[in-house]
């Protein structure tokens, strides 16, 4: 097996959400019945400065792989939210 074949076999499909919402200044994603995740709006500069009204205009894209805020021109992948971050 060559390196390209090994890489393609180890690549997981993108994580998708089935619902998203805002509560206060936190963004929540429902992945399935047993798994959800959230993050503070302050984690992203474009969301940190958004008004509460703008923040609440959250949408999932068609396949559930990205959350978007059209009025803020902000797109965040669900995989990015799920990836561990270290300061």
GROMACS .gro file of N, CA and C in nm:
model
  261
    1UNK      N    1   0.085  -0.117   0.000
    1UNK     CA    2   0.000   0.000   0.000
    1UNK      C    3   0.089   0.123   0.000
    2UNK      N    4   0.060   0.219  -0.089
    2UNK     CA    5   0.141   0.340  -0.092
    2UNK      C    6   0.086   0.444   0.005
    3UNK      N    7   0.160   0.553   0.024
    3UNK     CA    8   0.123   0.656   0.122
    3UNK      C    9  -0.012   0.720   0.090
    4UNK      N   10  -0.041   0.742  -0.039
    4UNK     CA   11  -0.168   0.804  -0.077
    4UNK      C   12  -0.286   0.714  -0.040
    5UNK      N   13  -0.273   0.583  -0.063
    5UNK     CA   14  -0.380   0.491  -0.027
    5UNK      C   15  -0.399   0.487   0.124
    6UNK      N   16  -0.291   0.487   0.199
    6UNK     CA   17  -0.298   0.484   0.344
    6UNK      C   18  -0.366   0.610   0.398
    7UNK      N   19  -0.335   0.726   0.342
    7UNK     CA   20  -0.394   0.852   0.385
    7UNK      C   21  -0.544   0.852   0.358
    8UNK      N   22  -0.586   0.806   0.240
    8UNK     CA   23  -0.728   0.807   0.207
    8UNK      C   24  -0.807   0.711   0.294
    9UNK      N   25  -0.746   0.602   0.337
    9UNK     CA   26  -0.816   0.507   0.422
    9UNK      C   27  -0.828   0.558   0.566
   10UNK      N   28  -0.737   0.643   0.609
   10UNK     CA   29  -0.739   0.694   0.746
   10UNK      C   30  -0.815   0.826   0.759
   11UNK      N   31  -0.866   0.880   0.652
   11UNK     CA   32  -0.937   1.005   0.655
   11UNK      C   33  -1.084   0.980   0.688
   12UNK      N   34  -1.127   1.034   0.800
   12UNK     CA   35  -1.267   1.019   0.840
   12UNK      C   36  -1.353   1.116   0.759
   13UNK      N   37  -1.478   1.079   0.738
   13UNK     CA   38  -1.567   1.172   0.668
   13UNK      C   39  -1.586   1.297   0.755
   14UNK      N   40  -1.620   1.409   0.693
   14UNK     CA   41  -1.638   1.531   0.773
   14UNK      C   42  -1.750   1.513   0.875
   15UNK      N   43  -1.730   1.572   0.991
   15UNK     CA   44  -1.832   1.570   1.095
   15UNK      C   45  -1.945   1.663   1.053
   16UNK      N   46  -2.067   1.622   1.077
   16UNK     CA   47  -2.182   1.705   1.042
   16UNK      C   48  -2.271   1.725   1.164
   17UNK      N   49  -2.339   1.837   1.164
   17UNK     CA   50  -2.434   1.869   1.270
   17UNK      C   51  -2.574   1.858   1.214
   18UNK      N   52  -2.668   1.830   1.301
   18UNK     CA   53  -2.806   1.825   1.253
   18UNK      C   54  -2.889   1.943   1.306
   19UNK      N   55  -2.829   2.021   1.397
   19UNK     CA   56  -2.897   2.139   1.448
   19UNK      C   57  -2.793   2.234   1.505
   20UNK      N   58  -2.825   2.362   1.506
   20UNK     CA   59  -2.738   2.462   1.568
   20UNK      C   60  -2.825   2.571   1.627
   21UNK      N   61  -2.776   2.635   1.733
   21UNK     CA   62  -2.848   2.744   1.795
   21UNK      C   63  -2.753   2.827   1.880
   22UNK      N   64  -2.801   2.943   1.919
   22UNK     CA   65  -2.724   3.034   2.003
   22UNK      C   66  -2.800   3.051   2.134
   23UNK      N   67  -2.727   3.045   2.242
   23UNK     CA   68  -2.784   3.069   2.375
   23UNK      C   69  -2.688   3.165   2.445
   24UNK      N   70  -2.733   3.287   2.466
   24UNK     CA   71  -2.643   3.389   2.519
   24UNK      C   72  -2.535   3.416   2.416
   25UNK      N   73  -2.410   3.407   2.457
   25UNK     CA   74  -2.297   3.428   2.366
   25UNK      C   75  -2.226   3.297   2.335
   26UNK      N   76  -2.298   3.184   2.346
   26UNK     CA   77  -2.243   3.053   2.312
   26UNK      C   78  -2.317   2.996   2.193
   27UNK      N   79  -2.242   2.926   2.108
   27UNK     CA   80  -2.297   2.860   1.990
   27UNK      C   81  -2.299   2.711   2.019
   28UNK      N   82  -2.412   2.648   1.995
   28UNK     CA   83  -2.430   2.504   2.022
   28UNK      C   84  -2.454   2.429   1.892
   29UNK      N   85  -2.397   2.310   1.884
   29UNK     CA   86  -2.417   2.220   1.771
   29UNK      C   87  -2.463   2.085   1.822
   30UNK      N   88  -2.568   2.033   1.765
   30UNK     CA   89  -2.615   1.897   1.795
   30UNK      C   90  -2.563   1.807   1.684
   31UNK      N   91  -2.481   1.710   1.721
   31UNK     CA   92  -2.425   1.617   1.623
   31UNK      C   93  -2.519   1.498   1.605
   32UNK      N   94  -2.561   1.440   1.712
   32UNK     CA   95  -2.661   1.333   1.710
   32UNK      C   96  -2.732   1.333   1.844
   33UNK      N   97  -2.817   1.234   1.869
   33UNK     CA   98  -2.897   1.232   1.991
   33UNK      C   99  -2.811   1.228   2.117
   34UNK      N  100  -2.690   1.177   2.108
   34UNK     CA  101  -2.604   1.162   2.225
   34UNK      C  102  -2.487   1.258   2.230
   35UNK      N  103  -2.471   1.343   2.130
   35UNK     CA  104  -2.351   1.426   2.125
   35UNK      C  105  -2.383   1.568   2.079
   36UNK      N  106  -2.339   1.662   2.160
   36UNK     CA  107  -2.348   1.803   2.122
   36UNK      C  108  -2.219   1.871   2.167
   37UNK      N  109  -2.197   1.990   2.117
   37UNK     CA  110  -2.078   2.065   2.154
   37UNK      C  111  -2.113   2.212   2.148
   38UNK      N  112  -2.031   2.292   2.214
   38UNK     CA  113  -2.054   2.436   2.211
   38UNK      C  114  -1.921   2.509   2.220
   39UNK      N  115  -1.926   2.636   2.185
   39UNK     CA  116  -1.808   2.720   2.197
   39UNK      C  117  -1.853   2.864   2.216
   40UNK      N  118  -1.770   2.945   2.281
   40UNK     CA  119  -1.806   3.086   2.300
   40UNK      C  120  -1.787   3.165   2.172
   41UNK      N  121  -1.873   3.263   2.152
   41UNK     CA  122  -1.859   3.350   2.035
   41UNK      C  123  -1.724   3.419   2.035
   42UNK      N  124  -1.668   3.443   2.151
   42UNK     CA  125  -1.539   3.512   2.160
   42UNK      C  126  -1.423   3.432   2.101
   43UNK      N  127  -1.447   3.306   2.068
   43UNK     CA  128  -1.343   3.223   2.008
   43UNK      C  129  -1.310   3.267   1.865
   44UNK      N  130  -1.400   3.339   1.802
   44UNK     CA  131  -1.381   3.386   1.664
   44UNK      C  132  -1.402   3.538   1.660
   45UNK      N  133  -1.306   3.608   1.605
   45UNK     CA  134  -1.309   3.755   1.603
   45UNK      C  135  -1.437   3.809   1.539
   46UNK      N  136  -1.481   3.748   1.430
   46UNK     CA  137  -1.601   3.795   1.361
   46UNK      C  138  -1.728   3.777   1.443
   47UNK      N  139  -1.729   3.678   1.529
   47UNK     CA  140  -1.846   3.655   1.614
   47UNK      C  141  -1.838   3.736   1.743
   48UNK      N  142  -1.718   3.758   1.790
   48UNK     CA  143  -1.698   3.830   1.916
   48UNK      C  144  -1.756   3.972   1.908
   49UNK      N  145  -1.742   4.035   1.793
   49UNK     CA  146  -1.789   4.174   1.778
   49UNK      C  147  -1.934   4.182   1.729
   50UNK      N  148  -1.995   4.068   1.700
   50UNK     CA  149  -2.133   4.067   1.648
   50UNK      C  150  -2.233   4.103   1.757
   51UNK      N  151  -2.339   4.169   1.716
   51UNK     CA  152  -2.449   4.195   1.810
   51UNK      C  153  -2.520   4.062   1.839
   52UNK      N  154  -2.598   4.060   1.943
   52UNK     CA  155  -2.673   3.938   1.977
   52UNK      C  156  -2.770   3.902   1.865
   53UNK      N  157  -2.832   4.002   1.805
   53UNK     CA  158  -2.926   3.978   1.695
   53UNK      C  159  -2.853   3.914   1.577
   54UNK      N  160  -2.735   3.968   1.542
   54UNK     CA  161  -2.658   3.911   1.432
   54UNK      C  162  -2.613   3.769   1.465
   55UNK      N  163  -2.570   3.748   1.587
   55UNK     CA  164  -2.522   3.616   1.629
   55UNK      C  165  -2.631   3.510   1.617
   56UNK      N  166  -2.754   3.548   1.646
   56UNK     CA  167  -2.865   3.454   1.644
   56UNK      C  168  -2.914   3.420   1.503
   57UNK      N  169  -2.857   3.481   1.401
   57UNK     CA  170  -2.892   3.450   1.262
   57UNK      C  171  -2.801   3.340   1.209
   58UNK      N  172  -2.790   3.235   1.285
   58UNK     CA  173  -2.703   3.121   1.255
   58UNK      C  174  -2.778   3.022   1.165
   59UNK      N  175  -2.705   2.957   1.075
   59UNK     CA  176  -2.764   2.856   0.987
   59UNK      C  177  -2.664   2.743   0.966
   60UNK      N  178  -2.715   2.624   0.944
   60UNK     CA  179  -2.633   2.512   0.896
   60UNK      C  180  -2.638   2.512   0.744
   61UNK      N  181  -2.525   2.479   0.680
   61UNK     CA  182  -2.532   2.463   0.536
   61UNK      C  183  -2.609   2.334   0.504
   62UNK      N  184  -2.634   2.311   0.379
   62UNK     CA  185  -2.721   2.200   0.336
   62UNK      C  186  -2.680   2.064   0.389
   63UNK      N  187  -2.549   2.034   0.389
   63UNK     CA  188  -2.506   1.902   0.435
   63UNK      C  189  -2.469   1.897   0.583
   64UNK      N  190  -2.482   2.010   0.654
   64UNK     CA  191  -2.455   2.012   0.797
   64UNK      C  192  -2.308   2.018   0.835
   65UNK      N  193  -2.220   2.041   0.738
   65UNK     CA  194  -2.076   2.041   0.768
   65UNK      C  195  -2.023   2.178   0.808
   66UNK      N  196  -2.104   2.284   0.789
   66UNK     CA  197  -2.060   2.419   0.823
   66UNK      C  198  -2.174   2.498   0.886
   67UNK      N  199  -2.137   2.586   0.978
   67UNK     CA  200  -2.233   2.682   1.031
   67UNK      C  201  -2.199   2.817   0.970
   68UNK      N  202  -2.300   2.895   0.939
   68UNK     CA  203  -2.278   3.021   0.869
   68UNK      C  204  -2.359   3.134   0.931
   69UNK      N  205  -2.306   3.252   0.913
   69UNK     CA  206  -2.373   3.376   0.946
   69UNK      C  207  -2.360   3.463   0.823
   70UNK      N  208  -2.463   3.466   0.740
   70UNK     CA  209  -2.456   3.539   0.613
   70UNK      C  210  -2.428   3.688   0.635
   71UNK      N  211  -2.496   3.750   0.732
   71UNK     CA  212  -2.479   3.894   0.753
   71UNK      C  213  -2.341   3.928   0.808
   72UNK      N  214  -2.273   3.831   0.867
   72UNK     CA  215  -2.138   3.853   0.921
   72UNK      C  216  -2.029   3.801   0.828
   73UNK      N  217  -2.069   3.736   0.719
   73UNK     CA  218  -1.974   3.674   0.626
   73UNK      C  219  -1.880   3.579   0.701
   74UNK      N  220  -1.938   3.498   0.790
   74UNK     CA  221  -1.862   3.406   0.874
   74UNK      C  222  -1.905   3.263   0.844
   75UNK      N  223  -1.808   3.176   0.817
   75UNK     CA  224  -1.834   3.034   0.794
   75UNK      C  225  -1.735   2.956   0.880
   76UNK      N  226  -1.788   2.861   0.957
   76UNK     CA  227  -1.704   2.778   1.044
   76UNK      C  228  -1.741   2.633   1.021
   77UNK      N  229  -1.642   2.548   0.996
   77UNK     CA  230  -1.671   2.407   0.974
   77UNK      C  231  -1.695   2.338   1.108
   78UNK      N  232  -1.783   2.241   1.106
   78UNK     CA  233  -1.812   2.162   1.226
   78UNK      C  234  -1.686   2.088   1.270
   79UNK      N  235  -1.607   2.039   1.174
   79UNK     CA  236  -1.479   1.975   1.208
   79UNK      C  237  -1.388   2.069   1.285
   80UNK      N  238  -1.385   2.196   1.247
   80UNK     CA  239  -1.300   2.294   1.316
   80UNK      C  240  -1.344   2.312   1.461
   81UNK      N  241  -1.474   2.316   1.483
   81UNK     CA  242  -1.527   2.331   1.618
   81UNK      C  243  -1.491   2.208   1.702
   82UNK      N  244  -1.497   2.092   1.641
   82UNK     CA  245  -1.471   1.967   1.714
   82UNK      C  246  -1.322   1.942   1.740
   83UNK      N  247  -1.235   2.006   1.661
   83UNK     CA  248  -1.090   1.984   1.677
   83UNK      C  249  -1.043   2.046   1.809
   84UNK      N  250  -0.958   1.975   1.880
   84UNK     CA  251  -0.905   2.031   2.004
   84UNK      C  252  -0.819   2.154   1.975
   85UNK      N  253  -0.830   2.253   2.060
   85UNK     CA  254  -0.750   2.375   2.046
   85UNK      C  255  -0.669   2.395   2.172
   86UNK      N  256  -0.544   2.430   2.153
   86UNK     CA  257  -0.456   2.455   2.266
   86UNK      C  258  -0.398   2.593   2.250
   87UNK      N  259  -0.401   2.672   2.356
   87UNK     CA  260  -0.346   2.807   2.354
   87UNK      C  261  -0.199   2.804   2.378
   0.00000   0.00000   0.00000
